[in-house]
């Protein structure tokens, strides 16, 4: 049996977590969700996740800060940003600094799934 | 003198250009809004992740566009339609209230009749009443008539009598163990409520509604007073039976019983269930139903998920003669039936017990248990046909509410089934262990189809395959089966209520069938290419309309997953908000511009507003010469030729022959506008719009359409049409039947300036057929070298930078296309028609045009 790819999902809108958790768990991922960025950061401090999916605009720590934190702590972790407010400028900067991808909200579930499945395959290939 | 005239004319023209510019802005805004509505509707399918910010942004976009359209129309029309400002504001306020979680104008009502209740009002009528309202008003199933005394009334009652501090005091004493037993505690609560008075405004409201109700139903007694607290059926809570219900009450007792139901909210049984409830009266506010009691032949409960857990694909019915109250409480024995949910709904098992008692209503008031007549004791309390009918209704309810349910029901002496109550079953405390490795479990199951098609409604469905064709009688479709069809079709819509899932080879996820599937929560995958070949009638399958997978057999684990840990998007707050928003945005009530009701004051939704503004904008432009002195140099002239186009033409420079003296254009020869002339040449080609049909091919086809139109009201012309032209320009807006067509084109010797913009969208006819028509139009346009975008039934074609002669040829085709397409939606039945009519259009054009 393959090892499960571990995801951390962070979005201050509960509906995003409420939907992504069952959808991604069904797809075989292990998923932890957070609606507060400080809680997510605390969890990231102690545990390495394969992929972090985070909203961009949030109170306390925003998505980009969380991305930097995750990368400092776990350089291998891939980060995907989701945002209803991503401008071309933000997108360019984020991608340049190493964010894996930015998905504008609202998005089709299939779009995120495709991206996650692709990254998972890479991760599994790397560890072979 | 001459110069002065010239200058004046320029001013008029500039004025007109401003007006025309506003008119075009209205058209553009109209398009933006239709696009936004269709985007919002798409989100109901569950295929997108969105949040409240998206709903707010989109609704704000609608606000801005509507505001612009309304002010542009009033600018054109000298503020003739300022009632629109009020309508627009009212709808906006309603939408804002929904977005902010307020109920709006309903919020301060003490009583609401069942006919006005649905899920939108959950907060003030309680979950059980809201569900009953959905069953009554959206599913149109029989429920008892009556009304609800709202949670707002509950707050008013507590506040008027200053009850909260008194109750708290009693509770604290009890909790601190100073006042002994539950009995004494309850007595103290009872005393508080007995001494309380119903506030005069509330009393007046209840009495008024009660009188209306009693007059309507012609009854004086036989009323049921039932609790329905807001929040009592939320996940993880089960307050079933904690609050009081009174059956068979006389009208004189209604107020007393109402007070007693309110008191039960604070009594011992409830208090031990939830301490937080006692800490705040805001927790579980109490709404109370006043219902007519149905004279029950038999009654009982349906569990749509077999509570014994023995049969996953079964529902369980318990039933006895008389009233059902003792079955609910478990006091009497009941007949049990197990019915397959897979379709057909067969009775898989029954246990007919010996029944000693039945519960009946006293003649005066209250209920009692009496011995059952000897001859009935061993008889089933439900006939098999009734069992099946009840099971079918229950399946519909389970799918509609998207979760397992407990349903209280009864039959009357005519055998009609009434739904008395329906509420979600409390989910199990611990999800099953195998859910953590569902993917591995599923990997071992046999997959029949994988990754094919588009999801039109997310969900999981189990059932037996039943193939359907358009001509089939919907009544033949076995309830609970999975419908497998070649293509989506408006004619198949009537089976949706009966199906547990829908799969099609071809079809669109934006069509009418998908919309109805969303309404009833039926999982649906379209465009699977060969579902009808691979799946055989009677085959048991599990449809995973989340991952586009069809499994052989019933995949128990997937069903359990769906119940215990599934993606229950339809229950999420944002989906409720979206549904409520759409109810005030997307329905079109103002349909007929000739009707006296076609007035600004009657616009109920944003769709009504844009429909009204568009119609009036065209009207105002056509009638400019009457309504304003500013445009005396520019007059709309009517095209008075054999075609029943209802077209007025405004010439903004060199578009018409100078010889026209009247307000009528009686010959196409009088049109000097190159692009307009080309379109008219196409439209007036033999057979295109002829009332004298040709004998062959295209003409025959058109004549059949013409005949069809005489009986089809939807295809009649419903408003005025307008062309604004110059020597090189045309902007043609046509509403024919209910569809709406715009052609905008500029032609010159300079190839870079030349363009044609073509836009076509349907009106109120069935979406599915309009979508097929859209596919046909896009195929034709592409063949004419247009770049085409299709979204639902909207077709936009763009073409530019082509030689003058090419552009004129293509415009002639478009003229023919106007005639050709005007009633296609009534003819298009399936995908085969697309190719057939495409061939027909070009074959005939090849024959009879001098290309």
mmCIF file of N, CA and C in Angstrom, chain A residues 1 4 11 13 15-16 18-20 22-23 26-28 84-85 105-110 113 124, chain B residues 46-54 57 436 439-440 458 544 546-547 561 565 567 569 572 574-575:
data_model
loop_
_atom_site.group_PDB
_atom_site.id
_atom_site.type_symbol
_atom_site.label_atom_id
_atom_site.label_comp_id
_atom_site.label_asym_id
_atom_site.label_seq_id
_atom_site.Cartn_x
_atom_site.Cartn_y
_atom_site.Cartn_z
ATOM 1 N N UNK A 1 0.835 -1.198 0.000
ATOM 2 C CA UNK A 1 0.000 0.000 0.000
ATOM 3 C C UNK A 1 0.883 1.267 0.000
ATOM 4 N N UNK A 4 0.339 7.459 2.425
ATOM 5 C CA UNK A 4 -0.582 8.543 2.088
ATOM 6 C C UNK A 4 0.160 9.872 2.020
ATOM 7 N N UNK A 11 -7.699 27.748 5.259
ATOM 8 C CA UNK A 11 -8.514 28.814 4.672
ATOM 9 C C UNK A 11 -9.409 29.364 5.767
ATOM 10 N N UNK A 13 -12.139 30.738 5.472
ATOM 11 C CA UNK A 13 -13.544 30.456 5.179
ATOM 12 C C UNK A 13 -13.802 28.971 5.454
ATOM 13 N N UNK A 15 -16.144 27.002 4.772
ATOM 14 C CA UNK A 15 -16.706 26.179 3.700
ATOM 15 C C UNK A 15 -15.603 25.519 2.868
ATOM 16 N N UNK A 16 -14.490 26.209 2.713
ATOM 17 C CA UNK A 16 -13.403 25.650 1.905
ATOM 18 C C UNK A 16 -12.847 24.403 2.585
ATOM 19 N N UNK A 18 -14.425 22.649 4.940
ATOM 20 C CA UNK A 18 -15.501 21.661 5.079
ATOM 21 C C UNK A 18 -15.660 20.846 3.807
ATOM 22 N N UNK A 19 -15.411 21.452 2.668
ATOM 23 C CA UNK A 19 -15.565 20.716 1.420
ATOM 24 C C UNK A 19 -14.289 19.949 1.053
ATOM 25 N N UNK A 20 -13.135 20.602 1.207
ATOM 26 C CA UNK A 20 -11.909 19.950 0.743
ATOM 27 C C UNK A 20 -11.548 18.717 1.571
ATOM 28 N N UNK A 22 -13.434 16.159 3.101
ATOM 29 C CA UNK A 22 -13.964 14.873 2.614
ATOM 30 C C UNK A 22 -13.565 14.563 1.180
ATOM 31 N N UNK A 23 -13.501 15.579 0.346
ATOM 32 C CA UNK A 23 -13.176 15.337 -1.069
ATOM 33 C C UNK A 23 -11.762 14.768 -1.201
ATOM 34 N N UNK A 26 -11.284 11.284 0.463
ATOM 35 C CA UNK A 26 -11.821 10.232 -0.395
ATOM 36 C C UNK A 26 -10.830 9.894 -1.500
ATOM 37 N N UNK A 27 -10.096 10.915 -1.938
ATOM 38 C CA UNK A 27 -9.121 10.694 -3.009
ATOM 39 C C UNK A 27 -7.838 10.038 -2.482
ATOM 40 N N UNK A 28 -7.810 9.736 -1.182
ATOM 41 C CA UNK A 28 -6.683 8.985 -0.653
ATOM 42 C C UNK A 28 -5.635 9.830 0.056
ATOM 43 N N UNK A 84 -9.074 34.508 -4.039
ATOM 44 C CA UNK A 84 -10.052 35.238 -4.844
ATOM 45 C C UNK A 84 -9.527 36.598 -5.229
ATOM 46 N N UNK A 85 -8.339 36.925 -4.775
ATOM 47 C CA UNK A 85 -7.829 38.281 -5.006
ATOM 48 C C UNK A 85 -6.465 38.320 -5.698
ATOM 49 N N UNK A 105 -9.887 31.620 -6.858
ATOM 50 C CA UNK A 105 -11.190 31.188 -6.344
ATOM 51 C C UNK A 105 -12.282 31.935 -7.071
ATOM 52 N N UNK A 106 -13.457 31.381 -7.372
ATOM 53 C CA UNK A 106 -13.786 29.975 -7.162
ATOM 54 C C UNK A 106 -13.093 29.088 -8.188
ATOM 55 N N UNK A 107 -12.842 27.833 -7.780
ATOM 56 C CA UNK A 107 -12.166 26.924 -8.706
ATOM 57 C C UNK A 107 -12.890 25.594 -8.776
ATOM 58 N N UNK A 108 -12.658 24.900 -9.885
ATOM 59 C CA UNK A 108 -13.262 23.581 -10.041
ATOM 60 C C UNK A 108 -12.456 22.580 -9.233
ATOM 61 N N UNK A 109 -13.156 21.676 -8.556
ATOM 62 C CA UNK A 109 -12.476 20.684 -7.729
ATOM 63 C C UNK A 109 -11.451 19.919 -8.569
ATOM 64 N N UNK A 110 -11.853 19.596 -9.806
ATOM 65 C CA UNK A 110 -10.977 18.813 -10.682
ATOM 66 C C UNK A 110 -9.639 19.520 -10.907
ATOM 67 N N UNK A 113 -7.530 18.896 -7.868
ATOM 68 C CA UNK A 113 -7.209 17.474 -7.826
ATOM 69 C C UNK A 113 -6.081 17.125 -8.807
ATOM 70 N N UNK A 124 6.185 10.828 -4.847
ATOM 71 C CA UNK A 124 6.363 9.377 -4.727
ATOM 72 C C UNK A 124 7.537 8.895 -5.585
ATOM 73 N N UNK B 46 -22.068 21.784 -7.288
ATOM 74 C CA UNK B 46 -21.141 21.208 -6.319
ATOM 75 C C UNK B 46 -19.750 21.013 -6.893
ATOM 76 N N UNK B 47 -19.557 21.340 -8.158
ATOM 77 C CA UNK B 47 -18.268 21.093 -8.797
ATOM 78 C C UNK B 47 -17.237 22.184 -8.501
ATOM 79 N N UNK B 48 -17.664 23.253 -7.865
ATOM 80 C CA UNK B 48 -16.742 24.362 -7.586
ATOM 81 C C UNK B 48 -16.560 24.551 -6.084
ATOM 82 N N UNK B 49 -15.402 25.040 -5.729
ATOM 83 C CA UNK B 49 -15.193 25.505 -4.355
ATOM 84 C C UNK B 49 -15.326 27.026 -4.402
ATOM 85 N N UNK B 50 -16.266 27.551 -3.652
ATOM 86 C CA UNK B 50 -16.402 29.008 -3.583
ATOM 87 C C UNK B 50 -16.683 29.379 -2.137
ATOM 88 N N UNK B 51 -16.564 30.656 -1.829
ATOM 89 C CA UNK B 51 -16.887 31.072 -0.472
ATOM 90 C C UNK B 51 -17.811 32.281 -0.527
ATOM 91 N N UNK B 52 -18.113 32.796 0.637
ATOM 92 C CA UNK B 52 -19.070 33.898 0.719
ATOM 93 C C UNK B 52 -18.555 35.137 -0.023
ATOM 94 N N UNK B 53 -17.218 35.295 -0.054
ATOM 95 C CA UNK B 53 -16.667 36.457 -0.756
ATOM 96 C C UNK B 53 -17.013 36.429 -2.237
ATOM 97 N N UNK B 54 -17.005 35.230 -2.792
ATOM 98 C CA UNK B 54 -17.378 35.099 -4.207
ATOM 99 C C UNK B 54 -18.828 35.533 -4.404
ATOM 100 N N UNK B 57 -18.993 39.271 -4.102
ATOM 101 C CA UNK B 57 -18.423 39.954 -5.275
ATOM 102 C C UNK B 57 -19.362 39.872 -6.472
ATOM 103 N N UNK B 436 -11.181 5.332 6.651
ATOM 104 C CA UNK B 436 -9.837 5.906 6.614
ATOM 105 C C UNK B 436 -9.030 5.371 5.426
ATOM 106 N N UNK B 439 -9.974 4.620 -0.242
ATOM 107 C CA UNK B 439 -9.405 4.525 -1.581
ATOM 108 C C UNK B 439 -8.912 3.105 -1.878
ATOM 109 N N UNK B 440 -8.277 2.486 -0.880
ATOM 110 C CA UNK B 440 -7.787 1.121 -1.083
ATOM 111 C C UNK B 440 -8.945 0.143 -1.221
ATOM 112 N N UNK B 458 -23.158 16.669 -8.249
ATOM 113 C CA UNK B 458 -22.307 15.765 -7.468
ATOM 114 C C UNK B 458 -23.132 14.887 -6.542
ATOM 115 N N UNK B 544 -20.520 6.955 -8.668
ATOM 116 C CA UNK B 544 -19.788 7.951 -7.896
ATOM 117 C C UNK B 544 -19.694 9.207 -8.756
ATOM 118 N N UNK B 546 -18.768 11.962 -8.111
ATOM 119 C CA UNK B 546 -17.778 12.889 -7.569
ATOM 120 C C UNK B 546 -16.466 12.646 -8.301
ATOM 121 N N UNK B 547 -16.270 11.358 -8.625
ATOM 122 C CA UNK B 547 -15.018 10.970 -9.277
ATOM 123 C C UNK B 547 -15.262 10.452 -10.696
ATOM 124 N N UNK B 561 -19.755 5.902 3.325
ATOM 125 C CA UNK B 561 -18.918 7.103 3.300
ATOM 126 C C UNK B 561 -19.786 8.331 3.039
ATOM 127 N N UNK B 565 -19.340 10.605 6.062
ATOM 128 C CA UNK B 565 -18.243 11.575 5.941
ATOM 129 C C UNK B 565 -18.219 12.245 4.580
ATOM 130 N N UNK B 567 -19.172 14.603 1.136
ATOM 131 C CA UNK B 567 -19.109 16.027 0.828
ATOM 132 C C UNK B 567 -20.544 16.564 0.780
ATOM 133 N N UNK B 569 -22.146 19.211 0.453
ATOM 134 C CA UNK B 569 -22.125 20.636 0.115
ATOM 135 C C UNK B 569 -23.492 21.298 0.153
ATOM 136 N N UNK B 572 -24.348 23.106 3.329
ATOM 137 C CA UNK B 572 -23.512 24.184 3.849
ATOM 138 C C UNK B 572 -24.208 25.536 3.685
ATOM 139 N N UNK B 574 -23.329 28.455 2.761
ATOM 140 C CA UNK B 574 -23.142 29.226 1.531
ATOM 141 C C UNK B 574 -24.040 28.733 0.406
ATOM 142 N N UNK B 575 -24.316 27.417 0.396
ATOM 143 C CA UNK B 575 -25.211 26.887 -0.647
ATOM 144 C C UNK B 575 -26.641 27.348 -0.420
#
